[in-house]
Coordinates of C-alpha atoms in Angstrom, one line a residue:
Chain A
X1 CA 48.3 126.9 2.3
X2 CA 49.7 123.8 -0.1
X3 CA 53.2 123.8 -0.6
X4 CA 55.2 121.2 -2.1
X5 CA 59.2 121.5 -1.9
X6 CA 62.0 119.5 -4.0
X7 CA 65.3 120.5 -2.9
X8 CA 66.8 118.3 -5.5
X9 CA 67.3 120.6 -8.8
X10 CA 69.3 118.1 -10.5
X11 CA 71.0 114.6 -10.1
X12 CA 73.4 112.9 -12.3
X13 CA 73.2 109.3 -11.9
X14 CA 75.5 106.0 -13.6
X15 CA 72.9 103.0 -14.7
X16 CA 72.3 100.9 -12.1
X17 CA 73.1 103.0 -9.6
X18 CA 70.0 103.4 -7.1
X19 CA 68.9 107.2 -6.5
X20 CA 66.5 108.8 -4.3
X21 CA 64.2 111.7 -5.2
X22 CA 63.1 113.9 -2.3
X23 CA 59.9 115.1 -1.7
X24 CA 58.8 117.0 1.3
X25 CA 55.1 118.6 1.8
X26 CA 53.2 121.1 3.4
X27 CA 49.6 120.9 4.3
X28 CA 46.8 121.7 7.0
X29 CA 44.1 118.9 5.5
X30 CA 44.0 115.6 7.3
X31 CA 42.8 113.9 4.2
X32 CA 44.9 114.6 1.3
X33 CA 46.8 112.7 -1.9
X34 CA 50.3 112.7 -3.1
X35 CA 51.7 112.1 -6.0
X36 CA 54.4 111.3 -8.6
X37 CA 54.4 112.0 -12.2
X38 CA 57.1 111.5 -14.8
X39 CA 58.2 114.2 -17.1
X40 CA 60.7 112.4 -20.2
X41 CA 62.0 114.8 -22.6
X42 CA 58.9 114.5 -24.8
X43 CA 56.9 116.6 -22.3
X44 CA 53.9 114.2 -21.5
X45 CA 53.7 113.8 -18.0
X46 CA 53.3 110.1 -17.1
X47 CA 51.1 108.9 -13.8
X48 CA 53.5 107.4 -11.4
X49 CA 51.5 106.6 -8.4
X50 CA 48.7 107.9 -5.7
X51 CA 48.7 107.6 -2.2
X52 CA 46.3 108.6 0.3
X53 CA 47.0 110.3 3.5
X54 CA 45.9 107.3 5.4
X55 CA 47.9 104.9 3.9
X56 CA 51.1 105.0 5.2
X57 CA 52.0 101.5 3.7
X58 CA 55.3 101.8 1.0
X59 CA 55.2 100.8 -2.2
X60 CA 57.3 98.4 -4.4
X61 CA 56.8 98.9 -8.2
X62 CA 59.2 96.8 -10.1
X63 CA 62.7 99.3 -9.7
X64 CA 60.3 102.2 -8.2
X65 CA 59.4 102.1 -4.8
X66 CA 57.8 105.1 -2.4
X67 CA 58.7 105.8 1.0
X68 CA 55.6 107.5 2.8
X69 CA 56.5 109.2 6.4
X70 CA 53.7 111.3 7.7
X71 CA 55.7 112.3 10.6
X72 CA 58.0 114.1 8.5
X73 CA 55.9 115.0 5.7
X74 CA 57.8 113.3 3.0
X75 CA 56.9 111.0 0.1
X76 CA 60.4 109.7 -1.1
X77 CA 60.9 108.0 -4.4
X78 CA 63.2 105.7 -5.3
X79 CA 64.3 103.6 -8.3
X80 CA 66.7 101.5 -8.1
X81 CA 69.1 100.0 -10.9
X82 CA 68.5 103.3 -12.6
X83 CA 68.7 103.1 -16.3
X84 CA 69.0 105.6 -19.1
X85 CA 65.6 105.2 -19.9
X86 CA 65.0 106.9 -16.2
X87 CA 66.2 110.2 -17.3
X88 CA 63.3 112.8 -17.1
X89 CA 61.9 115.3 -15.0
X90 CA 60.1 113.9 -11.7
X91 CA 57.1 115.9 -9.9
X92 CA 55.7 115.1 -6.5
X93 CA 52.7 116.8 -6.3
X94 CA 49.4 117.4 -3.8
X95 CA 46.0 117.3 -3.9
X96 CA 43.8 118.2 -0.8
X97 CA 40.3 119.4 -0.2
X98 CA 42.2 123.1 0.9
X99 CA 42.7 123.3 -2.8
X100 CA 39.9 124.0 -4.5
X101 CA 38.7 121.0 -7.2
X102 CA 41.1 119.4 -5.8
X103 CA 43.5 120.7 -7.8
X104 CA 47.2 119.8 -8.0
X105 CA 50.1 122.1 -6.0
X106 CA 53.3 120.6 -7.8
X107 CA 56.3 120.8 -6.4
X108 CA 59.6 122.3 -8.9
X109 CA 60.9 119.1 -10.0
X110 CA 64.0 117.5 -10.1
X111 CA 65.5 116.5 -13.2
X112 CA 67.5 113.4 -13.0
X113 CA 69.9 111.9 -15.7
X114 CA 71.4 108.7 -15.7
X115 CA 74.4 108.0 -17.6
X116 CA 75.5 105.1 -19.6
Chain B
X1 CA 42.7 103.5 -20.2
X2 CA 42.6 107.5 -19.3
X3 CA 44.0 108.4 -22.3
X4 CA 44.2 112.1 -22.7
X5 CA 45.2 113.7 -26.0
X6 CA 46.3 117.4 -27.2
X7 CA 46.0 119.0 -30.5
X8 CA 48.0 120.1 -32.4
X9 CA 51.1 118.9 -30.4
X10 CA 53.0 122.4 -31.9
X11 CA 52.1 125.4 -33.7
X12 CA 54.0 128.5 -35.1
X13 CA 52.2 131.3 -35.5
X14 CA 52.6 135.5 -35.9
X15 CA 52.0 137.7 -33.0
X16 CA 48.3 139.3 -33.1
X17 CA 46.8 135.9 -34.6
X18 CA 44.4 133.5 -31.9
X19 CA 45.3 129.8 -31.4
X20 CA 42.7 127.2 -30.5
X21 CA 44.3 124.5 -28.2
X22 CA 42.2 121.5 -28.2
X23 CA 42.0 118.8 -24.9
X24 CA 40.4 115.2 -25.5
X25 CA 39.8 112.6 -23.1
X26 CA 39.7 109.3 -25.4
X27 CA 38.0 107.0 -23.1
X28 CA 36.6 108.4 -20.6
X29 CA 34.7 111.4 -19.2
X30 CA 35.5 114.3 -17.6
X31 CA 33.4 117.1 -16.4
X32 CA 36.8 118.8 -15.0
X33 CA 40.1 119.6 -17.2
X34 CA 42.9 121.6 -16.3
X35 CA 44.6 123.9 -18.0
X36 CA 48.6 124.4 -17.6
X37 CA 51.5 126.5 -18.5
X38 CA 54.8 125.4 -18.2
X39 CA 58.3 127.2 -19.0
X40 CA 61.3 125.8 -19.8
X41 CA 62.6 124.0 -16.7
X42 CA 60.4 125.6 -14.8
X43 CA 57.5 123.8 -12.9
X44 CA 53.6 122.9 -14.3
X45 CA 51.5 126.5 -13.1
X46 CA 47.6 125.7 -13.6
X47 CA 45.9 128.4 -15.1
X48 CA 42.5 127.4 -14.9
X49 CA 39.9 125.0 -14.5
X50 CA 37.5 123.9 -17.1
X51 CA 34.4 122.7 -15.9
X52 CA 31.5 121.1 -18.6
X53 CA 28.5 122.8 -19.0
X54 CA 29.9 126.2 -16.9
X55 CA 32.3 129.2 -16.9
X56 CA 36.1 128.4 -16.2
X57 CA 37.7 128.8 -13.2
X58 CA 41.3 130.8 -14.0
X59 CA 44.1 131.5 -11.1
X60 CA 45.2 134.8 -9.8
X61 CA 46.6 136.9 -12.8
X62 CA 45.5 134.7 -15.4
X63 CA 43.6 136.9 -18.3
X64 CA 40.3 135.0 -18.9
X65 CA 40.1 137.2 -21.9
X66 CA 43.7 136.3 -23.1
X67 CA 43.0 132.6 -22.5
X68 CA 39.3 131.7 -23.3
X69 CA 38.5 128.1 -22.2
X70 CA 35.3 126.4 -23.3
X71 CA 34.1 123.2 -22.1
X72 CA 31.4 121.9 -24.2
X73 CA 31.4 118.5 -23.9
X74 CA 32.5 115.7 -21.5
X75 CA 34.7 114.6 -24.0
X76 CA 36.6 118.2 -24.9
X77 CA 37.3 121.6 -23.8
X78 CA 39.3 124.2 -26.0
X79 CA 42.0 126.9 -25.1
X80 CA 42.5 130.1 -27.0
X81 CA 44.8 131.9 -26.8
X82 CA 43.7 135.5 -28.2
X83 CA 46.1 137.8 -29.8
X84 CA 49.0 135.9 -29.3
X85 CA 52.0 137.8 -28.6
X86 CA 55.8 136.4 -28.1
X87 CA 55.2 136.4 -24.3
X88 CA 52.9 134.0 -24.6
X89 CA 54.9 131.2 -26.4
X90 CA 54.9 128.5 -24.1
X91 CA 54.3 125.0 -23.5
X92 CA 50.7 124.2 -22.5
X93 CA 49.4 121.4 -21.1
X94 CA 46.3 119.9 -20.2
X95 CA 44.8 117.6 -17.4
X96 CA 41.4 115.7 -16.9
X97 CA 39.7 113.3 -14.2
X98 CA 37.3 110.3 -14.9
X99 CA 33.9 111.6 -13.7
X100 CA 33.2 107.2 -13.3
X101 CA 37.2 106.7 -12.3
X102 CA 39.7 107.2 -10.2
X103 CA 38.5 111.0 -9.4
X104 CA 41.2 111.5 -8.1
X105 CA 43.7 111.2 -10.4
X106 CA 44.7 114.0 -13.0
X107 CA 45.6 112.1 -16.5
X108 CA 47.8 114.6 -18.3
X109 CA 48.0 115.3 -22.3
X110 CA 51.3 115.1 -24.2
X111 CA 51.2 119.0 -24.0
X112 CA 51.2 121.4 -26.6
X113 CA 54.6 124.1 -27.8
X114 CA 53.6 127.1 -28.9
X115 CA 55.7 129.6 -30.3
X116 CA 54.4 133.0 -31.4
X117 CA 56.8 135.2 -33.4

């Protein structure tokens, strides 16, 4: 079974203060895919980044940057000088061969707002 | 690039009537879509997946009779919802993969709000 878990409900942020969203999986695939997709108040959800199970490597985005730990199953996100722009909804989500079509087990989201 | 787009973006309509949700991928192709339902600040929960040329796929407790799906094209599939009822207003949102892309990527649509009354 696929399960994706985001303890983080909600977080209240001031700009430019960094922020951290958690993001902890569960999976019994070797190969698999994780994601992070970015939910603004319009409702389109915006294609953050990929990463593959075997690439443990983090990643540096401009402000956004990914922590991948295998060892602990987590795919943290970070973004750093938030700004108010930043406020949405954040989904990590999962995509292995256990799910059929590779379809996507999303985790519940965490809805952060940064404040002016 | 992977530009997927919904339509229409909103729609009102009275309970009993069927809406037709349509799913576009501009410039690419994709021979699999996904179809999603969301409540409010609640998470995405697929409901089904569209494949070109054959019969849906839908999740456990999903009515394929309430929620027909038709895939004709690489280009578009189509969600109807049949006999919409107040239950069923929701937001809905769809997915695809480039068949010649990154397959595995899902490029999401700006979603669709539908409220029945």
């Amino acid at each position: 079974a696929q399960k994706v878990t985001q303890a983080q409900t909600e977080i209240s942020v001031v700009e430019k203060e960094d922020v951290t969203l958690d993001c902890v999986y569960e999976t019994r695939d070797t190969t698999y895919y994780l994601f992070w997709y970015k939910q603004p108040p319009s409702g389109e959800l915006v294609f953050l980044i990929r990463r593959n199970s075997f690439d443990e490597q983090n990643e540096i985005s401009g402000r956004y940057s990914w922590n991948f730990q295998k060892s602990t199953s987590s795919f943290n996100f970070t973004i750093t000088a938030s700004q108010v722009v930043d406020s949405a909804v954040y989904f990590c989500a999962l995509s292995s061969p256990s799910g059929s079509a590779r379809q996507l087990t999303f985790g519940s989201g965490t809805q952060l707002t940064v404040l002016p | 690039g992977a530009v997927v787009s919904q339509h229409p973006s909103r729609v009102i309509c009275k309970s009993g009537t069927s809406v037709k949700i349509e799913c576009r991928s501009l410039d690419f192709q994709a021979t699999t879509m996904f179809w999603y339902r969301q409540f409010p600040k609640k998470s995405l929960m697929l409901m089904a997946t569209s494949n070109e040329g054959s019969k849906a796929t839908y999740e456990q407790g999903v009515e394929k009779d309430k929620f027909l799906i038709n895939h004709a094209s690489l280009t578009l599939s189509t969600l109807t919802v049949t006999s919409a009822h107040p239950e069923d207003s929701s937001f809905y949102i769809c997915s695809a993969r480039d068949v010649a892309g990154d397959v595995k990527t899902q490029y999401f649509g700006p979603g669709t709000r539908l409220l029945v009354l």
